[in-house]
Coordinates of N, CA and C in Angstrom, one line a residue:
X1 N 141.8 -153.9 78.6 CA 142.4 -154.4 77.5 C 141.6 -155.8 77.5
X2 N 140.9 -156.2 76.4 CA 140.0 -157.5 76.4 C 141.0 -158.8 76.0
X3 N 140.7 -159.6 77.1 CA 141.6 -161.1 77.3 C 142.0 -161.4 75.9
X4 N 143.1 -162.0 75.5 CA 143.6 -162.6 74.2 C 144.2 -161.5 73.0
X5 N 144.1 -159.9 73.6 CA 144.4 -159.4 72.3 C 146.3 -159.1 72.6
X6 N 146.8 -159.6 71.6 CA 148.4 -159.5 71.8 C 148.9 -158.8 70.6
X7 N 147.9 -158.2 69.6 CA 148.6 -157.5 68.5 C 149.1 -155.9 69.1
X8 N 150.1 -155.4 68.4 CA 150.2 -154.2 68.7 C 148.7 -153.1 68.5
X9 N 148.9 -152.0 69.3 CA 147.6 -151.0 69.1 C 147.7 -150.3 67.8
X10 N 149.2 -150.3 67.4 CA 149.2 -149.7 66.1 C 149.1 -150.3 64.8
X11 N 148.2 -151.2 65.1 CA 147.7 -152.0 64.1 C 146.3 -152.2 63.8
X12 N 145.7 -152.0 62.2 CA 143.9 -152.3 62.5 C 143.3 -153.6 63.5
X13 N 144.5 -154.7 63.1 CA 143.7 -155.9 64.1 C 143.5 -155.5 65.7
X14 N 144.1 -155.0 66.2 CA 144.2 -154.6 67.6 C 142.5 -154.0 67.9
X15 N 142.2 -152.9 66.7 CA 140.9 -152.2 67.0 C 140.0 -153.1 66.7
X16 N 139.9 -154.2 65.8 CA 139.2 -155.0 65.0 C 138.4 -155.9 65.8
X17 N 139.5 -156.6 66.8 CA 139.3 -157.3 68.1 C 138.6 -156.9 69.1
X18 N 139.0 -155.6 69.4 CA 138.0 -154.7 70.3 C 136.4 -154.6 69.8
X19 N 136.4 -154.3 68.8 CA 134.9 -153.9 68.2 C 134.5 -155.6 68.0
X20 N 134.9 -156.4 68.0 CA 134.3 -157.9 67.5 C 134.0 -158.4 69.2
X21 N 135.0 -158.0 69.9 CA 134.4 -158.5 70.8 C 133.3 -157.7 72.1
X22 N 133.1 -157.1 71.0 CA 132.3 -155.4 71.8 C 132.6 -154.9 73.2
X23 N 134.0 -154.4 73.5 CA 134.0 -154.2 74.5 C 134.6 -152.8 74.2
X24 N 133.3 -152.1 74.0 CA 133.8 -150.7 73.7 C 133.1 -149.8 74.8
X25 N 134.5 -149.6 75.8 CA 134.0 -148.7 76.9 C 133.9 -147.2 76.6
X26 N 134.1 -147.1 75.4 CA 134.2 -145.5 74.9 C 133.1 -144.9 74.0
X27 N 132.2 -146.1 73.5 CA 130.8 -145.5 73.0 C 129.7 -145.9 74.0
X28 N 129.1 -144.5 74.1 CA 127.9 -144.0 74.7 C 126.7 -144.5 74.0
X29 N 126.4 -145.0 72.8 CA 125.0 -145.6 72.5 C 124.4 -144.6 71.7
X30 N 125.2 -142.8 71.5 CA 124.6 -141.5 71.0 C 125.9 -140.6 71.1
X31 N 125.3 -139.5 70.4 CA 126.4 -138.7 70.7 C 126.6 -138.2 72.1
X32 N 127.9 -137.8 72.3 CA 128.5 -136.8 73.2 C 127.7 -135.9 73.6
X33 N 127.9 -135.9 75.0 CA 126.4 -134.8 75.5 C 126.9 -133.3 75.3
X34 N 128.4 -133.0 75.7 CA 129.1 -131.7 75.9 C 129.0 -131.6 74.3
X35 N 129.1 -132.4 73.3 CA 129.1 -131.8 71.7 C 127.8 -131.1 71.4
X36 N 126.8 -132.7 71.7 CA 125.7 -131.7 71.3 C 125.3 -130.2 72.2
X37 N 125.6 -129.9 73.5 CA 124.9 -128.6 74.1 C 126.4 -127.6 72.7
X38 N 127.4 -127.9 72.4 CA 128.2 -126.9 71.8 C 127.6 -126.1 70.7
X39 N 126.5 -127.7 69.9 CA 126.4 -127.4 68.5 C 125.4 -126.8 68.8
X40 N 124.2 -127.2 69.9 CA 123.2 -126.5 70.1 C 123.1 -125.1 70.1
X41 N 124.1 -124.5 71.0 CA 124.3 -123.3 71.3 C 125.1 -122.5 69.9
X42 N 125.5 -123.2 69.1 CA 125.8 -122.7 68.1 C 127.3 -122.0 68.4
X43 N 128.0 -122.5 68.9 CA 129.3 -122.4 69.4 C 130.3 -122.2 68.1
X44 N 129.7 -123.0 67.1 CA 130.8 -123.3 66.3 C 129.8 -123.2 64.8
X45 N 130.2 -121.8 63.7 CA 129.9 -121.6 62.3 C 129.8 -122.8 61.7
X46 N 129.2 -123.1 60.9 CA 129.1 -124.4 59.9 C 130.3 -124.2 58.9
X47 N 131.2 -125.2 58.9 CA 132.2 -125.3 58.0 C 132.2 -126.9 57.7
X48 N 133.6 -127.2 57.4 CA 134.1 -128.5 57.1 C 134.8 -129.0 58.0
X49 N 134.5 -130.7 59.1 CA 134.9 -130.8 59.6 C 135.3 -132.1 59.4
X50 N 136.7 -132.6 60.0 CA 137.2 -134.2 60.1 C 137.1 -134.3 61.8
X51 N 137.0 -135.9 61.8 CA 136.5 -136.6 62.7 C 137.2 -137.9 62.8
X52 N 138.6 -137.9 63.3 CA 139.4 -138.7 63.2 C 139.0 -139.8 65.0
X53 N 139.3 -141.2 64.2 CA 138.9 -142.0 65.8 C 137.5 -142.3 65.5
X54 N 136.5 -142.5 64.7 CA 135.1 -141.9 64.8 C 134.2 -142.9 65.2
X55 N 134.7 -144.3 65.1 CA 133.9 -145.3 66.0 C 132.7 -145.5 65.3
X56 N 131.4 -145.5 65.9 CA 130.4 -145.5 65.2 C 129.9 -144.7 64.5
X57 N 130.4 -143.4 64.9 CA 130.5 -142.2 64.0 C 129.3 -141.2 64.6
X58 N 128.7 -141.8 65.9 CA 127.7 -140.8 66.6 C 127.9 -139.3 66.8
X59 N 128.8 -139.1 66.8 CA 129.7 -137.5 67.2 C 129.3 -137.0 65.4
X60 N 130.2 -137.6 64.8 CA 130.2 -137.2 63.2 C 128.8 -136.8 62.7
X61 N 127.6 -138.1 63.1 CA 126.7 -137.4 62.4 C 126.1 -136.1 63.2
X62 N 126.3 -136.3 64.4 CA 125.7 -135.0 65.2 C 126.1 -133.5 65.1
X63 N 127.7 -133.4 64.2 CA 127.8 -132.4 63.3 C 127.2 -132.3 62.0
X64 N 127.2 -133.3 61.5 CA 126.5 -133.3 60.1 C 124.7 -132.5 60.5
X65 N 124.5 -133.0 61.3 CA 122.8 -132.5 61.7 C 122.3 -130.9 61.9
X66 N 124.0 -130.2 62.4 CA 123.6 -129.0 62.2 C 124.4 -128.2 61.0
X67 N 124.7 -128.9 59.9 CA 124.6 -128.3 59.0 C 126.5 -128.3 58.2
X68 N 127.4 -129.2 59.0 CA 128.4 -129.2 58.7 C 129.0 -130.3 57.7
X69 N 129.7 -130.0 57.1 CA 130.1 -131.1 56.2 C 131.4 -132.1 56.8
X70 N 131.1 -133.2 57.1 CA 131.6 -133.9 57.9 C 132.5 -135.0 57.3
X71 N 133.7 -135.6 57.3 CA 134.4 -136.1 57.2 C 134.8 -136.9 58.3
X72 N 134.5 -138.6 58.6 CA 135.1 -139.2 59.2 C 136.0 -140.4 59.0
X73 N 136.7 -140.7 59.9 CA 137.7 -142.0 59.2 C 137.8 -142.6 60.7
X74 N 138.4 -144.1 60.3 CA 138.3 -145.1 61.3 C 139.7 -146.1 61.0
X75 N 140.5 -146.3 61.9 CA 141.6 -147.2 61.6 C 140.8 -148.6 60.9
X76 N 139.7 -149.1 61.9 CA 139.8 -150.2 62.0 C 138.2 -150.2 60.7
X77 N 138.0 -151.7 60.1 CA 136.8 -151.8 59.1 C 135.7 -151.9 60.0
X78 N 135.9 -152.5 61.0 CA 134.6 -152.3 61.6 C 134.1 -151.7 62.1
X79 N 134.2 -150.8 62.1 CA 134.1 -149.6 62.6 C 133.6 -148.8 61.2
X80 N 134.0 -148.6 60.3 CA 133.9 -148.1 59.0 C 132.3 -148.5 58.5
X81 N 132.3 -150.2 59.0 CA 131.3 -150.8 58.1 C 130.2 -150.6 59.0
X82 N 130.4 -150.2 60.4 CA 129.4 -149.6 61.3 C 128.8 -148.1 60.9
X83 N 129.6 -147.6 60.9 CA 129.3 -146.1 60.6 C 128.4 -146.1 59.2
X84 N 128.3 -146.9 58.2 CA 128.2 -147.3 56.7 C 126.4 -147.6 57.1
X85 N 126.4 -148.7 58.3 CA 125.1 -149.0 58.5 C 124.4 -148.1 59.3
X86 N 124.9 -147.2 59.7 CA 124.0 -146.5 60.6 C 123.8 -145.3 60.2
X87 N 124.3 -144.7 58.9 CA 124.4 -143.8 58.4 C 122.8 -143.0 57.9
X88 N 122.6 -142.0 58.7 CA 121.5 -141.2 58.3 C 121.6 -140.3 57.1
X89 N 120.6 -140.3 56.0 CA 120.5 -139.4 55.1 C 120.3 -138.1 54.9
X90 N 119.7 -137.9 56.1 CA 119.3 -136.5 56.6 C 120.5 -135.9 57.1
X91 N 121.7 -136.8 57.6 CA 122.5 -136.1 57.8 C 124.4 -136.7 57.5
X92 N 124.3 -136.5 55.9 CA 125.4 -137.1 55.1 C 126.5 -136.9 56.0
X93 N 127.5 -138.0 55.7 CA 128.7 -138.0 56.2 C 129.9 -139.2 55.5
X94 N 131.2 -138.4 54.9 CA 131.8 -139.1 54.3 C 132.6 -139.6 54.9
X95 N 132.7 -141.1 54.5 CA 133.3 -142.6 55.9 C 134.6 -143.1 55.1
X96 N 135.7 -143.0 55.7 CA 136.8 -143.5 55.0 C 137.7 -143.9 56.4
X97 N 138.2 -145.3 55.7 CA 139.2 -146.2 56.5 C 140.6 -145.4 56.3
X98 N 141.4 -145.5 57.5 CA 142.7 -144.9 57.2 C 143.2 -144.8 58.5
X99 N 144.8 -145.3 58.0 CA 145.8 -144.8 59.1 C 146.2 -143.1 59.0
X100 N 145.6 -142.8 60.6 CA 146.0 -141.0 60.6 C 147.0 -140.5 60.7
X101 N 148.3 -141.4 60.6 CA 149.3 -141.0 60.2 C 150.1 -141.5 58.9
X102 N 149.1 -141.6 57.7 CA 149.4 -141.5 56.7 C 148.0 -141.0 55.6
X103 N 147.2 -140.2 56.0 CA 146.3 -139.4 55.0 C 147.0 -139.1 53.9
X104 N 145.7 -139.2 53.2 CA 146.6 -138.4 51.6 C 147.0 -137.0 51.7
X105 N 147.9 -136.4 50.8 CA 147.9 -135.1 50.6 C 146.8 -134.2 50.6
X106 N 145.5 -134.7 49.8 CA 144.4 -134.3 49.2 C 143.8 -133.6 50.3
X107 N 143.9 -134.2 51.9 CA 143.0 -133.8 52.9 C 144.1 -132.3 53.6
X108 N 145.2 -131.7 53.3 CA 145.6 -131.0 53.8 C 145.1 -129.5 53.7
X109 N 144.7 -128.9 54.8 CA 143.9 -127.6 54.6 C 142.9 -127.3 54.5
X110 N 142.1 -128.6 54.2 CA 140.7 -128.7 54.0 C 139.8 -128.5 54.8
X111 N 140.1 -128.4 56.1 CA 139.2 -128.6 57.0 C 138.9 -127.3 57.9
X112 N 138.1 -127.1 58.0 CA 137.8 -125.9 59.2 C 138.0 -126.3 61.1
X113 N 137.6 -127.3 60.9 CA 137.5 -128.1 62.3 C 138.3 -129.4 62.1
X114 N 138.9 -129.8 63.3 CA 139.1 -131.0 63.8 C 138.4 -131.6 65.1
X115 N 138.0 -132.7 64.8 CA 137.0 -132.6 66.4 C 137.4 -133.7 66.9
X116 N 138.3 -134.2 67.8 CA 138.8 -135.3 68.6 C 138.1 -135.4 69.9
X117 N 137.6 -137.0 70.0 CA 136.9 -137.1 71.1 C 137.4 -138.7 71.2
X118 N 138.1 -139.2 72.4 CA 138.8 -140.6 72.4 C 139.7 -140.9 71.4
X119 N 140.3 -140.2 71.0 CA 141.5 -141.1 69.9 C 142.8 -140.5 69.9
X120 N 142.9 -139.1 70.8 CA 144.1 -138.5 71.0 C 144.7 -139.4 72.2
X121 N 143.9 -140.1 73.0 CA 144.1 -140.9 74.6 C 144.1 -142.2 74.0
X122 N 143.8 -142.7 72.9 CA 144.3 -144.2 72.5 C 145.1 -144.8 71.6
X123 N 145.9 -143.1 71.2 CA 146.8 -144.1 70.6 C 148.3 -144.1 71.0
X124 N 149.3 -144.8 70.9 CA 150.4 -144.9 71.5 C 151.0 -143.4 71.9
X125 N 151.5 -142.8 73.2 CA 151.7 -142.0 73.3 C 153.2 -141.3 72.8
X126 N 154.3 -142.0 72.6 CA 154.9 -141.6 71.2 C 154.8 -141.2 69.9
X127 N 153.4 -141.4 69.4 CA 152.4 -140.7 68.3 C 151.8 -139.4 68.7
X128 N 152.2 -139.2 69.9 CA 151.2 -137.8 70.4 C 151.9 -136.6 69.2
X129 N 153.0 -136.2 69.3 CA 153.7 -135.7 68.7 C 153.4 -135.8 66.7
X130 N 153.2 -136.6 66.7 CA 152.8 -137.1 64.9 C 151.6 -136.9 64.9
X131 N 150.4 -136.8 65.8 CA 149.1 -136.9 65.9 C 148.8 -135.0 65.7
X132 N 149.5 -134.4 66.5 CA 149.5 -133.2 66.3 C 150.0 -132.3 65.2
X133 N 151.0 -133.0 64.3 CA 151.5 -132.5 63.5 C 150.5 -132.6 61.8
X134 N 149.4 -134.2 62.4 CA 148.4 -134.3 61.6 C 147.4 -133.2 61.3
X135 N 146.9 -133.0 63.0 CA 146.0 -131.6 63.5 C 146.1 -130.5 62.6
X136 N 147.5 -130.2 62.5 CA 148.0 -128.9 62.1 C 148.2 -129.1 60.5
X137 N 148.5 -129.9 60.1 CA 148.1 -130.3 58.5 C 147.0 -130.7 58.2
X138 N 146.1 -130.8 58.8 CA 144.6 -131.0 58.2 C 143.9 -129.7 58.0
X139 N 143.9 -129.0 59.0 CA 143.2 -127.7 59.3 C 143.7 -126.2 58.7
X140 N 142.8 -125.8 58.0 CA 142.8 -124.5 57.4 C 143.6 -123.1 58.1
X141 N 144.3 -122.3 57.5 CA 144.8 -121.5 58.3 C 143.0 -120.7 59.2
X142 N 143.3 -120.6 60.3 CA 142.2 -119.9 61.2 C 141.4 -121.0 62.0
X143 N 141.2 -122.4 61.4 CA 140.4 -123.7 61.6 C 140.7 -123.9 63.2
X144 N 139.7 -124.6 63.2 CA 139.7 -124.8 65.3 C 140.0 -126.2 65.5
X145 N 141.0 -126.8 66.2 CA 140.8 -128.1 66.9 C 140.1 -128.2 68.2
X146 N 139.1 -129.0 68.1 CA 137.7 -129.2 69.4 C 138.7 -130.4 69.9
X147 N 139.2 -130.5 71.1 CA 139.9 -131.5 71.8 C 139.3 -132.0 73.2
X148 N 138.1 -132.8 72.9 CA 137.3 -133.3 74.4 C 138.1 -134.2 74.9
X149 N 139.3 -133.9 76.0 CA 140.6 -134.8 76.3 C 140.1 -135.4 77.4
X150 N 140.3 -137.0 77.9 CA 139.8 -137.7 78.8 C 140.8 -139.0 78.6
X151 N 141.6 -139.6 79.8 CA 141.6 -138.8 80.9 C 142.6 -137.7 81.1
X152 N 141.8 -136.5 81.8 CA 143.0 -135.8 82.0 C 143.6 -136.2 83.6
X153 N 145.1 -136.1 83.7 CA 145.2 -136.1 85.0 C 146.6 -137.5 85.0
X154 N 146.5 -138.0 86.3 CA 147.6 -139.0 86.7 C 147.0 -140.2 86.5
X155 N 146.9 -140.8 85.8 CA 146.3 -142.7 85.2 C 147.4 -143.2 84.5
X156 N 147.3 -144.8 85.3 CA 148.3 -145.4 84.5 C 147.4 -146.6 83.4
X157 N 148.1 -146.7 82.8 CA 147.7 -148.2 81.7 C 146.9 -147.4 80.4
X158 N 146.7 -147.9 80.0 CA 146.2 -147.7 78.6 C 146.1 -148.5 77.4
X159 N 145.2 -148.6 76.5 CA 144.5 -147.0 76.0 C 143.2 -147.4 77.1
X160 N 142.6 -146.4 77.2 CA 143.1 -144.7 77.3 C 144.1 -144.4 77.9
X161 N 145.3 -143.7 77.3 CA 146.1 -143.3 77.9 C 145.9 -141.9 78.6
X162 N 146.5 -141.6 80.1 CA 146.5 -140.3 80.8 C 146.8 -139.1 79.8
X163 N 146.4 -138.1 79.6 CA 146.7 -137.0 79.1 C 147.1 -136.1 80.3
X164 N 148.1 -135.3 79.9 CA 148.6 -134.6 80.9 C 148.3 -133.0 80.4
X165 N 148.1 -132.0 80.5 CA 147.4 -130.9 80.1 C 148.2 -130.1 79.5
X166 N 149.1 -129.6 80.4 CA 150.5 -128.8 79.8 C 151.4 -129.6 78.8
X167 N 151.7 -130.7 78.6 CA 152.4 -131.2 77.6 C 151.3 -131.1 76.7
X168 N 150.2 -131.4 76.6 CA 149.3 -131.8 75.6 C 149.5 -130.0 74.9
X169 N 149.2 -129.0 75.5 CA 149.0 -127.7 75.2 C 150.5 -127.4 74.2
X170 N 151.6 -127.8 74.9 CA 152.8 -127.6 74.5 C 152.9 -127.8 73.1
X171 N 152.9 -129.2 72.6 CA 153.2 -129.9 71.4 C 152.0 -129.4 70.5
X172 N 150.9 -128.6 71.0 CA 149.8 -128.3 70.0 C 150.1 -126.4 69.6
X173 N 150.8 -125.9 70.8 CA 151.4 -124.7 69.9 C 152.4 -124.4 69.4
X174 N 153.6 -125.6 69.7 CA 154.7 -125.8 68.4 C 154.2 -126.3 67.2
X175 N 153.1 -126.4 67.1 CA 152.5 -126.5 65.6 C 151.8 -125.4 65.3
X176 N 151.9 -124.2 65.8 CA 151.1 -123.1 65.0 C 149.8 -123.4 65.9
X177 N 149.0 -123.8 67.0 CA 147.5 -124.4 67.4 C 147.5 -123.5 68.6
X178 N 147.0 -121.9 68.6 CA 147.0 -121.3 69.9 C 146.1 -121.7 70.5
X179 N 145.9 -121.7 71.9 CA 145.3 -122.4 72.9 C 144.0 -121.1 72.7
X180 N 142.8 -121.4 72.6 CA 141.4 -120.1 72.9 C 141.0 -120.3 74.1
X181 N 140.9 -121.7 74.1 CA 139.6 -121.6 75.7 C 139.8 -123.4 75.9
X182 N 139.9 -123.2 77.5 CA 139.9 -124.8 78.3 C 138.7 -124.6 79.5
X183 N 138.2 -125.9 79.7 CA 137.2 -125.8 80.5 C 136.8 -127.3 80.9
X184 N 136.6 -127.4 82.1 CA 135.6 -128.6 82.4 C 134.4 -128.5 82.3
X185 N 134.0 -129.7 81.2 CA 132.7 -129.8 80.7 C 131.8 -129.9 82.3
X186 N 130.5 -129.1 82.1 CA 129.5 -129.4 83.5 C 128.9 -130.5 82.7
X187 N 128.9 -130.8 81.4 CA 127.7 -132.1 81.1 C 128.3 -133.4 80.7
X188 N 129.9 -133.5 81.7 CA 130.5 -134.8 81.3 C 129.7 -136.0 81.6
X189 N 129.5 -136.8 80.9 CA 129.1 -137.8 81.5 C 129.6 -138.7 82.6
X190 N 129.1 -139.3 83.2 CA 129.0 -139.6 85.1 C 130.5 -140.2 85.2
X191 N 131.1 -141.3 84.1 CA 132.4 -141.9 84.5 C 133.7 -141.3 84.3
X192 N 133.5 -139.8 83.7 CA 134.2 -138.8 83.0 C 134.3 -137.9 83.8
X193 N 133.6 -137.1 84.4 CA 133.7 -136.5 85.4 C 134.8 -136.1 86.5
X194 N 135.3 -134.5 86.2 CA 136.5 -135.0 86.8 C 138.2 -135.1 86.3
X195 N 137.6 -135.5 85.0 CA 139.2 -136.3 84.3 C 139.0 -135.8 82.8
X196 N 137.7 -134.8 82.7 CA 137.6 -134.4 81.2 C 137.7 -133.2 80.7
X197 N 138.4 -132.7 79.9 CA 138.5 -131.1 79.8 C 138.1 -130.7 78.2
X198 N 137.8 -130.0 77.8 CA 137.6 -129.3 76.8 C 138.3 -128.2 76.2
X199 N 139.2 -128.5 75.3 CA 140.4 -127.7 74.5 C 139.8 -127.1 73.5
X200 N 139.8 -125.9 73.1 CA 139.4 -125.3 71.9 C 141.2 -124.4 71.2
X201 N 141.5 -125.3 70.2 CA 142.4 -124.3 69.8 C 142.6 -124.0 68.3
X202 N 143.1 -122.5 68.0 CA 143.2 -122.0 66.5 C 144.3 -122.4 66.0
X203 N 144.3 -122.6 64.7 CA 145.6 -122.6 64.1 C 145.9 -121.3 63.2
X204 N 147.0 -121.2 63.5 CA 147.6 -119.3 63.5 C 148.0 -119.0 62.3
X205 N 148.4 -120.4 61.6 CA 149.7 -120.0 60.1 C 148.8 -120.9 59.2

């Protein structure tokens, strides 16, 4: 955590200060290689995608470049401003500043995919059940939760907070999200190798 930050991570101010201090350890300066490969392979049929905790929006725009209708949200106004400044007219993304735990009901059941990279691990672990509720609420029946989970294993501190695979799968399954696949990506960026996994869940109802 950057020095001088004393506010709760459950407030936008926490993340605003991180963006202002440019302590963006999660920012790769471009789309996540794992996502680019999946989209180039045609792993997912085009549809509507929600990207929570979208940051600078690299992954959101990558989905849009492959023909998906993308809505990207972030808690921090600074991140939302960056997404708008980096907008690519050939890959349009609907950008919104939002608390993921207070999303408008108009979004319920509107998405074929919810893609998560570095969001689940950033929230307070006590909020993880509520986060899984949000995922299930936004997805259409048959929709997919695509989760690039990091750091998976026994890690202390945070954010990012450790993700333990079995409890993660369990809270998703409790909400009608059936695990379809789980794999360690061969193209994780170097600092994530060995502690990143790709999970794909399908909403069953």
